[in-house]
Amino acid sequence: MISWIYLLSAAVFEAMYGIGLYYSKGFTVLWASVFAVISGIATTILLGLAMKGLPVGVSFVVWSGLAAVGTAIYGMTVLGESHGAIRISMMLLILAGVVGLKFSSAS
């Protein structure tokens, strides 16, 4: 169970890393750059801890899928990016895959 908590936390920090990179404007904005680097370090450490108890394939797919969905939701809600039915449907498919992996995983 702790591995899944590490993995979900890693996904949150990965989304924050991507958002921080966006606001850093190519590492030209100091505090956004610092935020991005700290988030990048945190996601790496947490993903590594999660992989101690979960298979690498499950870990990576869940981590990247949840981070992608989280970042996309941020883009849609805060940055005004497209939020069409097809895009939301595809994000729901990613989430369905994550849930399926959770319930099919031995850990």
Tab-separated table of N, CA, C and O in Angstrom:
chain	number	residue	atom	x	y	z
A	1	MET	N	0.822	-1.202	0.000
A	1	MET	CA	0.000	0.000	0.000
A	1	MET	C	0.865	1.263	0.000
A	1	MET	O	0.547	2.216	-0.684
A	2	ILE	N	1.959	1.237	0.773
A	2	ILE	CA	2.825	2.426	0.838
A	2	ILE	C	3.434	2.731	-0.529
A	2	ILE	O	3.619	3.893	-0.878
A	3	SER	N	3.693	1.681	-1.311
A	3	SER	CA	4.248	1.903	-2.650
A	3	SER	C	3.276	2.681	-3.525
A	3	SER	O	3.683	3.532	-4.324
A	4	TRP	N	1.981	2.403	-3.378
A	4	TRP	CA	0.974	3.134	-4.154
A	4	TRP	C	0.870	4.582	-3.700
A	4	TRP	O	0.670	5.484	-4.516
A	5	ILE	N	1.040	4.821	-2.415
A	5	ILE	CA	1.032	6.200	-1.919
A	5	ILE	C	2.227	6.955	-2.482
A	5	ILE	O	2.097	8.102	-2.931
A	6	TYR	N	3.403	6.306	-2.468
A	6	TYR	CA	4.580	6.933	-3.080
A	6	TYR	C	4.327	7.223	-4.557
A	6	TYR	O	4.682	8.283	-5.071
A	7	LEU	N	3.702	6.266	-5.242
A	7	LEU	CA	3.472	6.415	-6.677
A	7	LEU	C	2.497	7.559	-6.977
A	7	LEU	O	2.748	8.368	-7.880
A	8	LEU	N	1.419	7.648	-6.227
A	8	LEU	CA	0.464	8.740	-6.433
A	8	LEU	C	1.109	10.093	-6.119
A	8	LEU	O	0.899	11.074	-6.845
A	9	SER	N	1.920	10.135	-5.067
A	9	SER	CA	2.634	11.374	-4.727
A	9	SER	C	3.617	11.744	-5.830
A	9	SER	O	3.748	12.916	-6.192
A	10	ALA	N	4.301	10.748	-6.373
A	10	ALA	CA	5.241	10.997	-7.467
A	10	ALA	C	4.517	11.576	-8.679
A	10	ALA	O	5.033	12.483	-9.350
A	11	ALA	N	3.330	11.072	-8.962
A	11	ALA	CA	2.558	11.579	-10.105
A	11	ALA	C	2.160	13.039	-9.885
A	11	ALA	O	2.207	13.850	-10.818
A	12	VAL	N	1.781	13.371	-8.654
A	12	VAL	CA	1.427	14.765	-8.350
A	12	VAL	C	2.639	15.662	-8.562
A	12	VAL	O	2.543	16.721	-9.202
A	13	PHE	N	3.803	15.243	-8.055
A	13	PHE	CA	5.002	16.051	-8.225
A	13	PHE	C	5.441	16.122	-9.689
A	13	PHE	O	5.991	17.137	-10.125
A	14	GLU	N	5.184	15.083	-10.461
A	14	GLU	CA	5.510	15.124	-11.885
A	14	GLU	C	4.641	16.148	-12.607
A	14	GLU	O	5.124	16.887	-13.469
A	15	ALA	N	3.352	16.190	-12.253
A	15	ALA	CA	2.479	17.207	-12.844
A	15	ALA	C	2.947	18.603	-12.440
A	15	ALA	O	2.989	19.525	-13.271
A	16	MET	N	3.326	18.762	-11.177
A	16	MET	CA	3.826	20.058	-10.703
A	16	MET	C	5.128	20.426	-11.423
A	16	MET	O	5.364	21.603	-11.724
A	17	TYR	N	5.954	19.436	-11.702
A	17	TYR	CA	7.193	19.664	-12.447
A	17	TYR	C	6.888	20.231	-13.835
A	17	TYR	O	7.473	21.231	-14.256
A	18	GLY	N	5.944	19.599	-14.524
A	18	GLY	CA	5.570	20.093	-15.855
A	18	GLY	C	4.994	21.490	-15.813
A	18	GLY	O	5.320	22.341	-16.657
A	19	ILE	N	4.162	21.755	-14.830
A	19	ILE	CA	3.565	23.087	-14.682
A	19	ILE	C	4.648	24.106	-14.349
A	19	ILE	O	4.670	25.211	-14.897
A	20	GLY	N	5.572	23.730	-13.465
A	20	GLY	CA	6.687	24.617	-13.125
A	20	GLY	C	7.549	24.925	-14.338
A	20	GLY	O	7.986	26.067	-14.533
A	21	LEU	N	7.793	23.906	-15.167
A	21	LEU	CA	8.567	24.137	-16.388
A	21	LEU	C	7.871	25.140	-17.303
A	21	LEU	O	8.525	26.002	-17.902
A	22	TYR	N	6.557	25.020	-17.397
A	22	TYR	CA	5.800	25.962	-18.230
A	22	TYR	C	6.010	27.392	-17.743
A	22	TYR	O	6.308	28.286	-18.536
A	23	TYR	N	5.862	27.602	-16.454
A	23	TYR	CA	5.994	28.948	-15.905
A	23	TYR	C	7.434	29.436	-15.820
A	23	TYR	O	7.665	30.637	-15.715
A	24	SER	N	8.399	28.518	-15.891
A	24	SER	CA	9.807	28.938	-15.819
A	24	SER	C	10.262	29.620	-17.106
A	24	SER	O	11.305	30.262	-17.126
A	25	LYS	N	9.481	29.467	-18.174
A	25	LYS	CA	9.804	30.079	-19.470
A	25	LYS	C	11.244	29.766	-19.885
A	25	LYS	O	12.053	30.647	-20.148
A	26	GLY	N	11.543	28.452	-19.902
A	26	GLY	CA	12.887	28.028	-20.296
A	26	GLY	C	13.930	28.342	-19.229
A	26	GLY	O	15.065	28.679	-19.554
A	27	PHE	N	13.549	28.229	-17.980
A	27	PHE	CA	14.420	28.499	-16.829
A	27	PHE	C	14.907	29.945	-16.787
A	27	PHE	O	16.011	30.232	-16.350
A	28	THR	N	14.056	30.859	-17.226
A	28	THR	CA	14.393	32.285	-17.145
A	28	THR	C	13.654	32.997	-16.020
A	28	THR	O	13.960	34.148	-15.723
A	29	VAL	N	12.675	32.320	-15.406
A	29	VAL	CA	11.936	32.870	-14.269
A	29	VAL	C	12.397	32.105	-13.030
A	29	VAL	O	12.172	30.895	-12.916
A	30	LEU	N	13.057	32.809	-12.112
A	30	LEU	CA	13.753	32.158	-10.999
A	30	LEU	C	12.863	31.245	-10.176
A	30	LEU	O	13.142	30.057	-10.032
A	31	TRP	N	11.795	31.771	-9.552
A	31	TRP	CA	11.033	30.968	-8.605
A	31	TRP	C	10.277	29.837	-9.277
A	31	TRP	O	10.127	28.754	-8.689
A	32	ALA	N	9.826	30.036	-10.481
A	32	ALA	CA	9.196	28.938	-11.214
A	32	ALA	C	10.232	27.860	-11.544
A	32	ALA	O	9.931	26.662	-11.488
A	33	SER	N	11.447	28.281	-11.841
A	33	SER	CA	12.526	27.329	-12.114
A	33	SER	C	12.877	26.529	-10.866
A	33	SER	O	13.065	25.310	-10.926
A	34	VAL	N	12.955	27.207	-9.733
A	34	VAL	CA	13.237	26.531	-8.464
A	34	VAL	C	12.129	25.529	-8.156
A	34	VAL	O	12.391	24.380	-7.775
A	35	PHE	N	10.881	25.944	-8.334
A	35	PHE	CA	9.732	25.072	-8.115
A	35	PHE	C	9.821	23.835	-9.013
A	35	PHE	O	9.594	22.702	-8.560
A	36	ALA	N	10.172	24.041	-10.275
A	36	ALA	CA	10.276	22.931	-11.214
A	36	ALA	C	11.384	21.966	-10.809
A	36	ALA	O	11.186	20.745	-10.809
A	37	VAL	N	12.540	22.480	-10.437
A	37	VAL	CA	13.664	21.616	-10.060
A	37	VAL	C	13.333	20.815	-8.800
A	37	VAL	O	13.582	19.604	-8.735
A	38	ILE	N	12.758	21.472	-7.800
A	38	ILE	CA	12.392	20.768	-6.563
A	38	ILE	C	11.335	19.696	-6.853
A	38	ILE	O	11.431	18.568	-6.354
A	39	SER	N	10.358	20.023	-7.676
A	39	SER	CA	9.334	19.043	-8.036
A	39	SER	C	9.937	17.880	-8.815
A	39	SER	O	9.558	16.720	-8.606
A	40	GLY	N	10.890	18.177	-9.691
A	40	GLY	CA	11.556	17.126	-10.455
A	40	GLY	C	12.354	16.185	-9.567
A	40	GLY	O	12.353	14.964	-9.769
A	41	ILE	N	13.020	16.732	-8.579
A	41	ILE	CA	13.770	15.897	-7.631
A	41	ILE	C	12.802	15.044	-6.815
A	41	ILE	O	13.014	13.838	-6.630
A	42	ALA	N	11.718	15.664	-6.340
A	42	ALA	CA	10.739	14.936	-5.527
A	42	ALA	C	10.095	13.801	-6.315
A	42	ALA	O	9.948	12.682	-5.797
A	43	THR	N	9.724	14.049	-7.570
A	43	THR	CA	9.083	12.996	-8.356
A	43	THR	C	10.043	11.835	-8.600
A	43	THR	O	9.645	10.667	-8.555
A	44	THR	N	11.310	12.129	-8.804
A	44	THR	CA	12.297	11.080	-9.036
A	44	THR	C	12.475	10.212	-7.792
A	44	THR	O	12.488	8.979	-7.877
A	45	ILE	N	12.609	10.846	-6.638
A	45	ILE	CA	12.783	10.102	-5.392
A	45	ILE	C	11.543	9.255	-5.091
A	45	ILE	O	11.649	8.060	-4.776
A	46	LEU	N	10.365	9.860	-5.194
A	46	LEU	CA	9.135	9.126	-4.890
A	46	LEU	C	8.883	7.978	-5.863
A	46	LEU	O	8.444	6.896	-5.455
A	47	LEU	N	9.167	8.179	-7.140
A	47	LEU	CA	9.005	7.102	-8.117
A	47	LEU	C	9.967	5.964	-7.803
A	47	LEU	O	9.594	4.787	-7.867
A	48	GLY	N	11.189	6.300	-7.436
A	48	GLY	CA	12.151	5.267	-7.056
A	48	GLY	C	11.691	4.468	-5.851
A	48	GLY	O	11.820	3.235	-5.813
A	49	LEU	N	11.136	5.144	-4.859
A	49	LEU	CA	10.610	4.452	-3.678
A	49	LEU	C	9.430	3.555	-4.044
A	49	LEU	O	9.308	2.434	-3.545
A	50	ALA	N	8.566	4.037	-4.919
A	50	ALA	CA	7.418	3.240	-5.351
A	50	ALA	C	7.868	1.970	-6.062
A	50	ALA	O	7.284	0.895	-5.879
A	51	MET	N	8.936	2.088	-6.856
A	51	MET	CA	9.415	0.942	-7.629
A	51	MET	C	10.056	-0.139	-6.765
A	51	MET	O	10.289	-1.242	-7.239
A	52	LYS	N	10.325	0.181	-5.506
A	52	LYS	CA	10.824	-0.856	-4.606
A	52	LYS	C	9.760	-1.912	-4.337
A	52	LYS	O	10.086	-3.061	-4.053
A	53	GLY	N	8.488	-1.525	-4.432
A	53	GLY	CA	7.413	-2.456	-4.121
A	53	GLY	C	6.461	-2.753	-5.262
A	53	GLY	O	5.537	-3.540	-5.105
A	54	LEU	N	6.661	-2.106	-6.412
A	54	LEU	CA	5.776	-2.303	-7.554
A	54	LEU	C	6.596	-2.634	-8.796
A	54	LEU	O	7.747	-2.193	-8.921
A	55	PRO	N	6.017	-3.361	-9.740
A	55	PRO	CA	6.722	-3.635	-10.991
A	55	PRO	C	7.023	-2.341	-11.749
A	55	PRO	O	6.250	-1.375	-11.692
A	56	VAL	N	8.125	-2.331	-12.461
A	56	VAL	CA	8.550	-1.128	-13.172
A	56	VAL	C	7.519	-0.690	-14.213
A	56	VAL	O	7.248	0.498	-14.370
A	57	GLY	N	6.931	-1.634	-14.921
A	57	GLY	CA	5.954	-1.284	-15.950
A	57	GLY	C	4.719	-0.620	-15.372
A	57	GLY	O	4.259	0.403	-15.868
A	58	VAL	N	4.184	-1.204	-14.315
A	58	VAL	CA	3.014	-0.628	-13.651
A	58	VAL	C	3.363	0.751	-13.103
A	58	VAL	O	2.619	1.721	-13.280
A	59	SER	N	4.510	0.835	-12.431
A	59	SER	CA	4.925	2.110	-11.832
A	59	SER	C	5.013	3.208	-12.873
A	59	SER	O	4.470	4.300	-12.685
A	60	PHE	N	5.687	2.928	-13.968
A	60	PHE	CA	5.910	3.967	-14.961
A	60	PHE	C	4.628	4.376	-15.668
A	60	PHE	O	4.379	5.565	-15.882
A	61	VAL	N	3.794	3.398	-16.003
A	61	VAL	CA	2.549	3.720	-16.709
A	61	VAL	C	1.617	4.530	-15.814
A	61	VAL	O	1.036	5.532	-16.250
A	62	VAL	N	1.466	4.124	-14.566
A	62	VAL	CA	0.591	4.847	-13.641
A	62	VAL	C	1.128	6.247	-13.396
A	62	VAL	O	0.392	7.235	-13.442
A	63	TRP	N	2.428	6.353	-13.135
A	63	TRP	CA	3.077	7.652	-12.864
A	63	TRP	C	2.886	8.610	-14.035
A	63	TRP	O	2.423	9.734	-13.854
A	64	SER	N	3.229	8.155	-15.221
A	64	SER	CA	3.147	9.050	-16.375
A	64	SER	C	1.702	9.345	-16.757
A	64	SER	O	1.368	10.481	-17.121
A	65	GLY	N	0.814	8.354	-16.644
A	65	GLY	CA	-0.579	8.572	-17.001
A	65	GLY	C	-1.272	9.561	-16.076
A	65	GLY	O	-1.944	10.493	-16.527
A	66	LEU	N	-1.088	9.374	-14.763
A	66	LEU	CA	-1.715	10.299	-13.814
A	66	LEU	C	-1.125	11.700	-13.926
A	66	LEU	O	-1.849	12.694	-13.830
A	67	ALA	N	0.185	11.775	-14.131
A	67	ALA	CA	0.812	13.093	-14.288
A	67	ALA	C	0.307	13.786	-15.548
A	67	ALA	O	0.038	14.994	-15.538
A	68	ALA	N	0.160	13.040	-16.621
A	68	ALA	CA	-0.353	13.625	-17.868
A	68	ALA	C	-1.777	14.130	-17.690
A	68	ALA	O	-2.111	15.244	-18.124
A	69	VAL	N	-2.616	13.331	-17.044
A	69	VAL	CA	-4.002	13.758	-16.817
A	69	VAL	C	-4.037	14.977	-15.897
A	69	VAL	O	-4.761	15.944	-16.157
A	70	GLY	N	-3.244	14.950	-14.836
A	70	GLY	CA	-3.211	16.094	-13.920
A	70	GLY	C	-2.759	17.370	-14.597
A	70	GLY	O	-3.344	18.443	-14.400
A	71	THR	N	-1.736	17.258	-15.420
A	71	THR	CA	-1.231	18.427	-16.134
A	71	THR	C	-2.263	18.926	-17.145
A	71	THR	O	-2.463	20.134	-17.295
A	72	ALA	N	-2.924	18.006	-17.819
A	72	ALA	CA	-3.951	18.391	-18.792
A	72	ALA	C	-5.132	19.073	-18.107
A	72	ALA	O	-5.668	20.072	-18.614
A	73	ILE	N	-5.526	18.567	-16.954
A	73	ILE	CA	-6.624	19.202	-16.211
A	73	ILE	C	-6.224	20.614	-15.794
A	73	ILE	O	-7.025	21.550	-15.900
A	74	TYR	N	-5.000	20.782	-15.340
A	74	TYR	CA	-4.518	22.116	-14.990
A	74	TYR	C	-4.588	23.033	-16.214
A	74	TYR	O	-5.057	24.165	-16.130
A	75	GLY	N	-4.122	22.540	-17.346
A	75	GLY	CA	-4.150	23.338	-18.571
A	75	GLY	C	-5.558	23.747	-18.966
A	75	GLY	O	-5.800	24.878	-19.386
A	76	MET	N	-6.494	22.825	-18.796
A	76	MET	CA	-7.872	23.131	-19.166
A	76	MET	C	-8.520	24.110	-18.192
A	76	MET	O	-9.239	25.013	-18.611
A	77	THR	N	-8.269	23.924	-16.893
A	77	THR	CA	-8.968	24.741	-15.903
A	77	THR	C	-8.313	26.093	-15.652
A	77	THR	O	-9.001	27.083	-15.415
A	78	VAL	N	-6.989	26.150	-15.726
A	78	VAL	CA	-6.286	27.393	-15.395
A	78	VAL	C	-5.824	28.144	-16.642
A	78	VAL	O	-5.897	29.371	-16.693
A	79	LEU	N	-5.358	27.419	-17.633
A	79	LEU	CA	-4.765	28.066	-18.807
A	79	LEU	C	-5.729	28.183	-19.985
A	79	LEU	O	-5.355	28.709	-21.030
A	80	GLY	N	-6.947	27.692	-19.818
A	80	GLY	CA	-7.948	27.836	-20.870
A	80	GLY	C	-7.723	26.956	-22.088
A	80	GLY	O	-8.187	27.280	-23.179
A	81	GLU	N	-7.036	25.835	-21.912
A	81	GLU	CA	-6.817	24.925	-23.037
A	81	GLU	C	-8.119	24.206	-23.393
A	81	GLU	O	-9.062	24.175	-22.605
A	82	SER	N	-8.137	23.616	-24.567
A	82	SER	CA	-9.312	22.909	-25.073
A	82	SER	C	-9.803	21.868	-24.070
A	82	SER	O	-9.005	21.158	-23.475
A	83	HIS	N	-11.112	21.775	-23.925
A	83	HIS	CA	-11.703	20.778	-23.047
A	83	HIS	C	-12.873	20.076	-23.735
A	83	HIS	O	-13.930	19.874	-23.159
A	84	GLY	N	-12.608	19.689	-24.962
A	84	GLY	CA	-13.630	19.011	-25.753
A	84	GLY	C	-13.914	17.607	-25.255
A	84	GLY	O	-13.152	17.019	-24.484
A	85	ALA	N	-15.035	17.059	-25.726
A	85	ALA	CA	-15.493	15.741	-25.289
A	85	ALA	C	-14.487	14.641	-25.618
A	85	ALA	O	-14.267	13.734	-24.809
A	86	ILE	N	-13.867	14.714	-26.766
A	86	ILE	CA	-12.906	13.677	-27.139
A	86	ILE	C	-11.696	13.718	-26.213
A	86	ILE	O	-11.228	12.675	-25.735
A	87	ARG	N	-11.205	14.895	-25.936
A	87	ARG	CA	-10.045	15.025	-25.047
A	87	ARG	C	-10.370	14.486	-23.651
A	87	ARG	O	-9.587	13.744	-23.060
A	88	ILE	N	-11.516	14.850	-23.117
A	88	ILE	CA	-11.914	14.366	-21.793
A	88	ILE	C	-12.122	12.854	-21.815
A	88	ILE	O	-11.716	12.151	-20.886
A	89	SER	N	-12.698	12.337	-22.884
A	89	SER	CA	-12.891	10.892	-23.010
A	89	SER	C	-11.561	10.148	-22.998
A	89	SER	O	-11.433	9.094	-22.355
A	90	MET	N	-10.583	10.672	-23.688
A	90	MET	CA	-9.273	10.021	-23.718
A	90	MET	C	-8.605	10.052	-22.340
A	90	MET	O	-7.945	9.099	-21.930
A	91	MET	N	-8.801	11.146	-21.609
A	91	MET	CA	-8.255	11.227	-20.252
A	91	MET	C	-8.951	10.213	-19.339
A	91	MET	O	-8.299	9.586	-18.491
A	92	LEU	N	-10.252	10.023	-19.532
A	92	LEU	CA	-10.974	9.020	-18.747
A	92	LEU	C	-10.486	7.612	-19.071
A	92	LEU	O	-10.410	6.756	-18.179
A	93	LEU	N	-10.121	7.370	-20.316
A	93	LEU	CA	-9.554	6.067	-20.682
A	93	LEU	C	-8.210	5.841	-19.983
A	93	LEU	O	-7.920	4.725	-19.532
A	94	ILE	N	-7.398	6.893	-19.894
A	94	ILE	CA	-6.126	6.777	-19.163
A	94	ILE	C	-6.405	6.422	-17.708
A	94	ILE	O	-5.779	5.515	-17.143
A	95	LEU	N	-7.352	7.116	-17.093
A	95	LEU	CA	-7.694	6.836	-15.698
A	95	LEU	C	-8.242	5.420	-15.524
A	95	LEU	O	-7.932	4.746	-14.541
A	96	ALA	N	-9.026	4.956	-16.470
A	96	ALA	CA	-9.552	3.582	-16.411
A	96	ALA	C	-8.389	2.581	-16.471
A	96	ALA	O	-8.408	1.571	-15.752
A	97	GLY	N	-7.412	2.854	-17.302
A	97	GLY	CA	-6.241	1.991	-17.376
A	97	GLY	C	-5.464	1.977	-16.074
A	97	GLY	O	-4.995	0.920	-15.616
A	98	VAL	N	-5.330	3.129	-15.435
A	98	VAL	CA	-4.635	3.214	-14.158
A	98	VAL	C	-5.365	2.398	-13.095
A	98	VAL	O	-4.753	1.629	-12.348
A	99	VAL	N	-6.679	2.542	-13.042
A	99	VAL	CA	-7.476	1.782	-12.067
A	99	VAL	C	-7.346	0.287	-12.348
A	99	VAL	O	-7.171	-0.525	-11.419
A	100	GLY	N	-7.395	-0.091	-13.614
A	100	GLY	CA	-7.241	-1.499	-13.985
A	100	GLY	C	-5.892	-2.045	-13.562
A	100	GLY	O	-5.800	-3.182	-13.057
A	101	LEU	N	-4.843	-1.268	-13.739
A	101	LEU	CA	-3.519	-1.714	-13.304
A	101	LEU	C	-3.437	-1.866	-11.798
A	101	LEU	O	-2.809	-2.787	-11.284
A	102	LYS	N	-4.078	-0.955	-11.078
A	102	LYS	CA	-4.072	-1.028	-9.619
A	102	LYS	C	-4.719	-2.338	-9.156
A	102	LYS	O	-4.186	-3.042	-8.314
A	103	PHE	N	-5.858	-2.650	-9.711
A	103	PHE	CA	-6.567	-3.845	-9.262
A	103	PHE	C	-5.993	-5.153	-9.805
A	103	PHE	O	-6.268	-6.212	-9.260
A	104	SER	N	-5.197	-5.068	-10.850
A	104	SER	CA	-4.565	-6.287	-11.377
A	104	SER	C	-3.151	-6.482	-10.837
A	104	SER	O	-2.531	-7.510	-11.098
A	105	SER	N	-2.650	-5.515	-10.072
A	105	SER	CA	-1.303	-5.604	-9.520
A	105	SER	C	-1.320	-6.395	-8.216
A	105	SER	O	-2.234	-6.268	-7.405
A	106	ALA	N	-0.284	-7.186	-8.007
A	106	ALA	CA	-0.182	-8.000	-6.793
A	106	ALA	C	0.095	-7.152	-5.555
A	106	ALA	O	-0.227	-7.554	-4.451
A	107	SER	N	0.701	-5.967	-5.735
A	107	SER	CA	1.059	-5.135	-4.570
A	107	SER	C	-0.035	-4.190	-4.192
A	107	SER	O	-0.773	-3.695	-4.947
